[in-house]
Tab-separated table of C-alpha atoms in Angstrom:
chain	number	residue	atom	x	y	z
A	1	UNK	CA	-71.201	-9.331	32.923
A	2	UNK	CA	-68.156	-10.035	35.075
A	3	UNK	CA	-65.722	-12.390	34.419
A	4	UNK	CA	-66.766	-14.216	37.838
A	5	UNK	CA	-70.023	-14.383	37.149
A	6	UNK	CA	-69.628	-15.868	33.583
A	7	UNK	CA	-67.557	-17.902	34.826
A	8	UNK	CA	-69.899	-19.453	37.497
A	9	UNK	CA	-72.671	-19.310	35.067
A	10	UNK	CA	-70.432	-21.455	32.679
A	11	UNK	CA	-69.765	-24.199	35.431
A	12	UNK	CA	-73.396	-23.469	36.598
A	13	UNK	CA	-75.020	-24.639	33.589
A	14	UNK	CA	-72.787	-26.870	32.064
A	15	UNK	CA	-73.213	-29.489	36.184
A	16	UNK	CA	-76.843	-28.548	35.622
A	17	UNK	CA	-76.786	-30.163	32.083
A	18	UNK	CA	-74.687	-33.028	33.112
A	19	UNK	CA	-77.007	-34.220	36.376
A	20	UNK	CA	-80.568	-33.655	33.902
A	21	UNK	CA	-78.742	-35.955	31.518
A	22	UNK	CA	-77.740	-38.218	33.800
A	23	UNK	CA	-80.913	-38.581	35.124
A	24	UNK	CA	-82.301	-39.156	31.875
A	25	UNK	CA	-79.800	-41.241	30.836
A	26	UNK	CA	-81.013	-44.125	33.702
A	27	UNK	CA	-85.006	-43.573	32.296
A	28	UNK	CA	-85.643	-40.979	35.857
A	29	UNK	CA	-87.670	-38.812	33.606
A	30	UNK	CA	-90.113	-39.217	31.169
A	31	UNK	CA	-88.525	-37.707	27.340
A	32	UNK	CA	-91.696	-35.561	27.024
A	33	UNK	CA	-91.012	-34.046	30.815
A	34	UNK	CA	-87.212	-33.846	29.920
A	35	UNK	CA	-87.592	-31.913	26.832
A	36	UNK	CA	-88.051	-28.429	28.699
A	37	UNK	CA	-85.005	-29.428	30.965
A	38	UNK	CA	-82.641	-30.292	27.992
A	39	UNK	CA	-83.991	-27.023	26.466
A	40	UNK	CA	-83.294	-24.667	29.547
A	41	UNK	CA	-80.325	-26.162	30.262
A	42	UNK	CA	-78.898	-25.228	26.323
A	43	UNK	CA	-79.947	-21.899	26.682
A	44	UNK	CA	-78.188	-22.001	29.886
A	45	UNK	CA	-75.032	-22.793	28.684
A	46	UNK	CA	-75.810	-20.562	25.360
A	47	UNK	CA	-75.851	-17.053	27.742
A	48	UNK	CA	-72.946	-17.969	29.642
A	49	UNK	CA	-70.937	-18.655	27.114
A	50	UNK	CA	-72.953	-15.616	24.580
A	51	UNK	CA	-73.280	-12.806	27.250
A	52	UNK	CA	-73.873	-10.396	24.515
A	53	UNK	CA	-77.543	-12.112	24.233
A	54	UNK	CA	-78.762	-11.192	28.124
A	55	UNK	CA	-76.478	-7.774	27.230
A	56	UNK	CA	-78.324	-7.007	24.110
A	57	UNK	CA	-81.806	-7.507	25.253
A	58	UNK	CA	-81.377	-5.722	28.539
A	59	UNK	CA	-80.281	-2.670	26.817
A	60	UNK	CA	-83.779	-2.892	24.431
A	61	UNK	CA	-85.791	-3.024	27.624
A	62	UNK	CA	-84.045	-0.716	29.299
A	63	UNK	CA	-82.747	-2.517	32.129
A	64	UNK	CA	-79.292	-1.211	33.954
A	65	UNK	CA	-77.622	-4.741	34.469
A	66	UNK	CA	-77.744	-7.528	32.842
A	67	UNK	CA	-77.669	-9.766	35.794
A	68	UNK	CA	-81.237	-7.777	36.388
A	69	UNK	CA	-82.645	-9.352	33.107
A	70	UNK	CA	-81.000	-12.786	34.287
A	71	UNK	CA	-83.104	-13.013	37.097
A	72	UNK	CA	-85.940	-11.881	35.603
A	73	UNK	CA	-86.039	-13.898	32.758
A	74	UNK	CA	-85.285	-17.028	34.806
A	75	UNK	CA	-87.931	-15.848	37.197
A	76	UNK	CA	-90.733	-15.699	34.329
A	77	UNK	CA	-89.557	-19.043	33.088
A	78	UNK	CA	-89.619	-20.815	36.695
A	79	UNK	CA	-93.372	-18.945	37.143
A	80	UNK	CA	-94.432	-20.505	33.925
A	81	UNK	CA	-93.084	-23.760	34.290
A	82	UNK	CA	-94.555	-23.782	38.125
A	83	UNK	CA	-97.797	-22.918	36.440
A	84	UNK	CA	-97.951	-25.422	33.771
A	85	UNK	CA	-97.231	-27.939	36.685
A	86	UNK	CA	-100.457	-27.199	38.975
A	87	UNK	CA	-102.337	-27.760	35.841
A	88	UNK	CA	-100.500	-31.119	35.317
A	89	UNK	CA	-101.291	-31.845	39.015
A	90	UNK	CA	-104.867	-31.076	38.824
A	91	UNK	CA	-105.095	-32.955	36.058
A	92	UNK	CA	-103.328	-35.977	37.695
A	93	UNK	CA	-105.743	-35.508	41.055
A	94	UNK	CA	-109.002	-35.734	38.876
A	95	UNK	CA	-107.174	-38.673	37.120
A	96	UNK	CA	-106.420	-40.313	40.181
A	97	UNK	CA	-110.144	-39.763	41.510
A	98	UNK	CA	-111.801	-40.626	38.226
A	99	UNK	CA	-110.114	-44.296	38.567
A	100	UNK	CA	-110.491	-44.620	42.429
A	101	UNK	CA	-114.513	-44.283	41.230
A	102	UNK	CA	-113.898	-46.327	38.541
A	103	UNK	CA	-111.885	-49.322	40.617
A	104	UNK	CA	-114.465	-49.205	43.171
A	105	UNK	CA	-118.127	-49.627	40.712
A	106	UNK	CA	-116.307	-52.512	38.552
A	107	UNK	CA	-115.577	-53.672	42.269
A	108	UNK	CA	-119.049	-53.750	42.558
A	109	UNK	CA	-120.429	-54.753	39.999
A	110	UNK	CA	-118.386	-57.653	39.757
A	111	UNK	CA	-119.345	-58.370	43.248
A	112	UNK	CA	-123.393	-58.208	41.579
A	113	UNK	CA	-122.880	-60.327	38.807
A	114	UNK	CA	-121.000	-63.049	41.348
A	115	UNK	CA	-124.077	-62.869	44.036
A	116	UNK	CA	-126.239	-63.474	41.048
A	117	UNK	CA	-124.415	-66.056	39.573
A	118	UNK	CA	-124.581	-68.077	43.405
A	119	UNK	CA	-128.078	-67.316	43.531
A	120	UNK	CA	-128.858	-69.118	39.862
A	121	UNK	CA	-126.678	-71.695	41.190
A	122	UNK	CA	-128.986	-72.114	43.680
B	1	UNK	CA	-104.218	-69.142	22.392
B	2	UNK	CA	-102.844	-68.229	18.484
B	3	UNK	CA	-99.194	-66.662	18.607
B	4	UNK	CA	-100.405	-63.469	17.311
B	5	UNK	CA	-102.088	-60.594	18.877
B	6	UNK	CA	-103.588	-57.515	17.079
B	7	UNK	CA	-103.610	-54.420	19.857
B	8	UNK	CA	-106.153	-52.191	18.455
B	9	UNK	CA	-105.912	-48.759	20.529
B	10	UNK	CA	-108.988	-47.151	20.018
B	11	UNK	CA	-109.708	-43.501	21.209
B	12	UNK	CA	-113.523	-42.194	20.318
B	13	UNK	CA	-113.662	-44.569	17.246
B	14	UNK	CA	-117.357	-45.529	17.721
B	15	UNK	CA	-117.717	-45.085	14.512
B	16	UNK	CA	-115.078	-47.464	12.802
B	17	UNK	CA	-114.478	-50.266	15.463
B	18	UNK	CA	-117.218	-52.699	14.492
B	19	UNK	CA	-116.394	-52.514	10.816
B	20	UNK	CA	-112.426	-53.415	12.032
B	21	UNK	CA	-113.078	-55.599	14.811
B	22	UNK	CA	-115.631	-57.445	12.362
B	23	UNK	CA	-113.360	-58.028	9.745
B	24	UNK	CA	-110.863	-59.174	11.698
B	25	UNK	CA	-113.273	-61.974	13.735
B	26	UNK	CA	-115.045	-63.015	9.780
B	27	UNK	CA	-111.699	-62.992	7.288
B	28	UNK	CA	-108.754	-63.417	10.358
B	29	UNK	CA	-109.788	-66.292	12.752
B	30	UNK	CA	-106.293	-67.420	12.629
B	31	UNK	CA	-105.074	-64.331	14.687
B	32	UNK	CA	-106.538	-62.774	18.147
B	33	UNK	CA	-106.998	-59.666	18.847
B	34	UNK	CA	-107.945	-57.390	21.870
B	35	UNK	CA	-109.395	-53.415	21.853
B	36	UNK	CA	-108.160	-50.956	23.808
B	37	UNK	CA	-110.572	-48.513	24.652
B	38	UNK	CA	-108.530	-45.304	25.561
B	39	UNK	CA	-110.980	-43.725	27.976
B	40	UNK	CA	-113.383	-42.606	25.019
B	41	UNK	CA	-115.846	-40.448	25.606
B	42	UNK	CA	-118.272	-41.578	23.058
B	43	UNK	CA	-119.694	-45.455	22.447
B	44	UNK	CA	-116.760	-47.024	21.744
B	45	UNK	CA	-116.739	-49.362	25.006
B	46	UNK	CA	-120.450	-50.031	24.670
B	47	UNK	CA	-119.991	-50.689	21.258
B	48	UNK	CA	-117.652	-53.669	22.090
B	49	UNK	CA	-119.354	-54.733	24.818
B	50	UNK	CA	-122.546	-55.202	22.986
B	51	UNK	CA	-120.774	-56.881	20.327
B	52	UNK	CA	-118.849	-59.312	22.730
B	53	UNK	CA	-115.521	-58.296	21.519
B	54	UNK	CA	-112.401	-58.383	23.316
B	55	UNK	CA	-112.196	-55.736	25.190
B	56	UNK	CA	-109.671	-53.822	27.461
B	57	UNK	CA	-111.497	-50.811	29.046
B	58	UNK	CA	-109.333	-48.284	30.398
B	59	UNK	CA	-111.203	-45.930	32.611
B	60	UNK	CA	-108.956	-43.244	31.896
B	61	UNK	CA	-107.316	-41.550	28.670
B	62	UNK	CA	-103.969	-42.050	28.783
B	63	UNK	CA	-103.128	-41.476	25.151
B	64	UNK	CA	-101.913	-43.452	22.430
B	65	UNK	CA	-98.392	-44.680	23.811
B	66	UNK	CA	-100.311	-46.012	27.396
B	67	UNK	CA	-103.520	-47.781	25.745
B	68	UNK	CA	-100.723	-49.755	23.478
B	69	UNK	CA	-98.431	-50.240	26.375
B	70	UNK	CA	-101.600	-51.700	28.417
B	71	UNK	CA	-101.925	-53.846	25.516
B	72	UNK	CA	-98.644	-55.149	25.200
B	73	UNK	CA	-98.912	-55.742	29.097
B	74	UNK	CA	-101.722	-58.065	28.324
B	75	UNK	CA	-99.988	-59.880	25.371
B	76	UNK	CA	-96.520	-60.118	27.386
B	77	UNK	CA	-98.740	-61.766	30.383
B	78	UNK	CA	-100.812	-63.724	28.591
B	79	UNK	CA	-97.196	-65.069	26.477
B	80	UNK	CA	-98.123	-64.075	22.992
B	81	UNK	CA	-94.789	-64.343	20.968
B	82	UNK	CA	-95.649	-61.769	18.447
B	83	UNK	CA	-97.545	-58.109	18.905
B	84	UNK	CA	-99.074	-56.307	16.338
B	85	UNK	CA	-100.287	-52.460	16.392
B	86	UNK	CA	-103.362	-51.453	14.351
B	87	UNK	CA	-105.272	-48.713	13.592
B	88	UNK	CA	-108.928	-48.471	14.820
B	89	UNK	CA	-109.928	-46.217	12.295
B	90	UNK	CA	-109.472	-48.929	9.393
B	91	UNK	CA	-106.216	-47.157	8.012
B	92	UNK	CA	-104.590	-50.279	8.183
B	93	UNK	CA	-105.233	-53.749	5.928
B	94	UNK	CA	-105.484	-57.098	7.621
B	95	UNK	CA	-104.044	-58.868	4.868
B	96	UNK	CA	-100.543	-57.062	4.695
B	97	UNK	CA	-100.356	-58.848	8.779
B	98	UNK	CA	-99.123	-62.238	7.392
B	99	UNK	CA	-95.971	-60.746	5.225
B	100	UNK	CA	-95.199	-58.530	8.548
B	101	UNK	CA	-95.665	-62.221	10.473
B	102	UNK	CA	-93.734	-64.203	8.315
B	103	UNK	CA	-90.480	-61.791	8.572
B	104	UNK	CA	-90.872	-61.385	11.980
B	105	UNK	CA	-90.585	-65.342	12.018
B	106	UNK	CA	-87.547	-64.723	10.092
B	107	UNK	CA	-85.730	-62.892	12.820
B	108	UNK	CA	-86.961	-59.262	12.982
B	109	UNK	CA	-87.578	-57.730	15.883
B	110	UNK	CA	-89.463	-55.049	14.484
B	111	UNK	CA	-91.252	-55.326	11.519
B	112	UNK	CA	-92.814	-52.119	10.014
B	113	UNK	CA	-95.602	-52.134	7.924
B	114	UNK	CA	-94.266	-49.839	5.159
B	115	UNK	CA	-96.068	-47.322	2.504
B	116	UNK	CA	-92.601	-46.874	0.808
B	117	UNK	CA	-90.568	-49.757	1.274
B	118	UNK	CA	-90.603	-50.127	-2.272
B	119	UNK	CA	-93.201	-47.883	-3.339
B	120	UNK	CA	-91.058	-44.395	-3.425
B	121	UNK	CA	-92.187	-41.603	-1.017
B	122	UNK	CA	-94.642	-38.449	-2.722
B	123	UNK	CA	-92.996	-35.044	-2.434
B	124	UNK	CA	-95.922	-33.470	-0.166
B	125	UNK	CA	-95.908	-31.527	2.701
B	126	UNK	CA	-97.486	-34.272	4.966
B	127	UNK	CA	-94.459	-36.247	3.744
B	128	UNK	CA	-91.993	-33.748	4.595
B	129	UNK	CA	-92.193	-34.378	8.634
B	130	UNK	CA	-91.496	-38.451	7.394
B	131	UNK	CA	-88.577	-37.352	5.519
B	132	UNK	CA	-87.138	-35.132	8.277
B	133	UNK	CA	-87.823	-37.867	11.392
B	134	UNK	CA	-86.436	-40.805	8.490
B	135	UNK	CA	-82.952	-38.675	8.419
B	136	UNK	CA	-83.190	-38.027	11.952
B	137	UNK	CA	-83.367	-41.721	12.993
B	138	UNK	CA	-80.675	-42.248	10.094
B	139	UNK	CA	-78.253	-39.798	12.047
B	140	UNK	CA	-78.571	-40.973	15.270
B	141	UNK	CA	-79.173	-44.951	14.544
B	142	UNK	CA	-77.033	-45.103	10.883
B	143	UNK	CA	-80.601	-47.043	9.767
B	144	UNK	CA	-82.292	-45.867	6.864
B	145	UNK	CA	-86.020	-46.299	7.698
B	146	UNK	CA	-88.455	-45.127	4.852
B	147	UNK	CA	-91.636	-44.873	6.980
B	148	UNK	CA	-90.910	-44.539	10.064
B	149	UNK	CA	-94.082	-42.756	11.097
B	150	UNK	CA	-96.405	-45.646	10.057
B	151	UNK	CA	-98.532	-46.734	12.870
B	152	UNK	CA	-98.287	-50.559	11.692
B	153	UNK	CA	-95.787	-52.244	13.781
B	154	UNK	CA	-95.052	-55.367	14.647
B	155	UNK	CA	-92.674	-56.670	17.723
B	156	UNK	CA	-91.256	-59.783	18.511
B	157	UNK	CA	-91.132	-61.993	21.038
B	158	UNK	CA	-87.485	-60.236	22.564
B	159	UNK	CA	-89.147	-56.748	22.329
B	160	UNK	CA	-92.273	-57.364	23.410
B	161	UNK	CA	-91.236	-57.664	27.288
B	162	UNK	CA	-89.075	-54.480	27.183
B	163	UNK	CA	-91.931	-52.197	25.725
B	164	UNK	CA	-94.660	-54.035	28.161
B	165	UNK	CA	-93.026	-52.789	31.725
B	166	UNK	CA	-90.518	-49.764	30.747
B	167	UNK	CA	-90.948	-46.310	30.642
B	168	UNK	CA	-90.192	-43.967	27.695
B	169	UNK	CA	-91.061	-46.961	25.109
B	170	UNK	CA	-94.357	-45.558	23.383
B	171	UNK	CA	-95.430	-46.399	19.770
B	172	UNK	CA	-93.072	-43.602	18.319
B	173	UNK	CA	-90.145	-43.113	16.028
B	174	UNK	CA	-87.960	-42.448	18.356
B	175	UNK	CA	-88.598	-45.378	20.225
B	176	UNK	CA	-88.010	-47.197	16.580
B	177	UNK	CA	-84.297	-44.938	16.318
B	178	UNK	CA	-83.445	-46.491	19.911
B	179	UNK	CA	-84.194	-49.961	19.700
B	180	UNK	CA	-82.117	-50.040	16.642
B	181	UNK	CA	-79.315	-48.259	18.196
B	182	UNK	CA	-79.748	-50.709	20.987
B	183	UNK	CA	-78.855	-53.862	18.642
B	184	UNK	CA	-82.751	-55.001	17.991
B	185	UNK	CA	-82.987	-56.195	14.041
B	186	UNK	CA	-85.650	-53.475	12.550
B	187	UNK	CA	-86.761	-54.090	8.743
B	188	UNK	CA	-89.570	-52.358	6.888
B	189	UNK	CA	-92.482	-54.519	4.680
B	190	UNK	CA	-94.327	-53.318	1.939
B	191	UNK	CA	-97.855	-52.500	2.884
B	192	UNK	CA	-100.313	-50.404	1.682
B	193	UNK	CA	-102.857	-48.160	4.272
B	194	UNK	CA	-106.546	-46.384	3.713
B	195	UNK	CA	-107.450	-43.362	4.001
B	196	UNK	CA	-109.311	-42.604	7.220
B	197	UNK	CA	-113.231	-43.077	6.348
B	198	UNK	CA	-114.881	-41.611	9.666
B	199	UNK	CA	-113.348	-39.161	12.330
B	200	UNK	CA	-110.689	-36.912	12.678
B	201	UNK	CA	-107.035	-37.236	12.428
B	202	UNK	CA	-105.233	-35.796	15.459
B	203	UNK	CA	-102.165	-33.959	14.223
B	204	UNK	CA	-103.333	-30.321	12.869
B	205	UNK	CA	-100.752	-28.128	11.696
B	206	UNK	CA	-99.143	-26.647	15.096
B	207	UNK	CA	-99.389	-30.245	17.041
B	208	UNK	CA	-97.395	-31.350	13.573
B	209	UNK	CA	-94.619	-28.307	14.856
B	210	UNK	CA	-94.438	-29.574	18.232
B	211	UNK	CA	-94.586	-33.146	17.383
B	212	UNK	CA	-91.663	-32.466	15.228
B	213	UNK	CA	-89.215	-30.497	17.769
B	214	UNK	CA	-89.963	-33.209	20.548
B	215	UNK	CA	-88.973	-35.613	18.347
B	216	UNK	CA	-85.703	-33.829	16.925
B	217	UNK	CA	-85.146	-33.502	20.311
B	218	UNK	CA	-85.891	-37.328	21.668
B	219	UNK	CA	-84.019	-39.049	18.392
B	220	UNK	CA	-81.191	-36.631	18.391
B	221	UNK	CA	-80.300	-35.766	22.024
B	222	UNK	CA	-82.203	-38.038	24.731
B	223	UNK	CA	-81.783	-40.912	22.996
B	224	UNK	CA	-78.330	-40.401	22.098
B	225	UNK	CA	-77.513	-39.873	26.358
B	226	UNK	CA	-79.890	-43.390	27.241
B	227	UNK	CA	-78.278	-45.907	28.672
B	228	UNK	CA	-78.822	-48.752	26.624
B	229	UNK	CA	-81.048	-51.574	28.761
B	230	UNK	CA	-81.965	-54.164	25.913
B	231	UNK	CA	-79.487	-57.063	26.143
B	232	UNK	CA	-80.033	-58.133	22.560
């Protein structure tokens, strides 16, 4: 990896980490969700400070330039993250639907209850 | 209305809930209680309705943190001064509630029903996790809490509002650590607990590992950067 790339990587990973920490500090994210981003930020820093890590792995895999390995790896991590988020959105939609239906049903039951109460009073 | 509300989060506890609640109703009428049914797929809600128990029936499953927070919100809106988190599976023993409440009245914000306040913690694999988390809390907050994973915790008036209304205050060790750092007064009171009598424990080995990693990052990293929102 060239020196410029390393400097840019270190700067970018530090800034990203700072940004993530700021958001966590202000409680904008749930801790369970923040953990992924903390780990990713730490990994970014580790890779940029110790470029030997991607170099060794890319040599093992037969990839010519470490930067190509970085691209591949990042794309893979993001793909997995997108997939897990997609699963989460599906779950959220299901829960929202159940919740909405449940509220409507409970309201109806309440109406019925009040109707019978009124009828009984008369 | 009484001053203490016992919040009993229950997920698929149809086998245990009657015994737990009947004991409270019969022997401890000096406390109020509410069962929070966390979207159970079994008969938990139906059993509670049939028996006429105090019930918050969540239509979907929120997990322990969300269910307990529902109970806290209810307590906050109704104006209870103290809230205790109490297991729906019969692990916790109600005779110790009085000790915890007394400590809270003595000025403690969080009172943990601790298995190891006076007794020694055994060296077992299950306790290894407890020791690790205990050590992390000590590093992060400077306070030694023996039984930090105990699920029997009593919260006082200064804490209830914060837990009820904010994000990231789940009933877990990282919250305790954060509260200590914010200046909350946390203590432990010796209690005994029973083994589960029916149903299965949520934690298996894989889940325990994930839980440990989450707790480590949360206690040592997240809570260190987190703004101190509390004014204590």
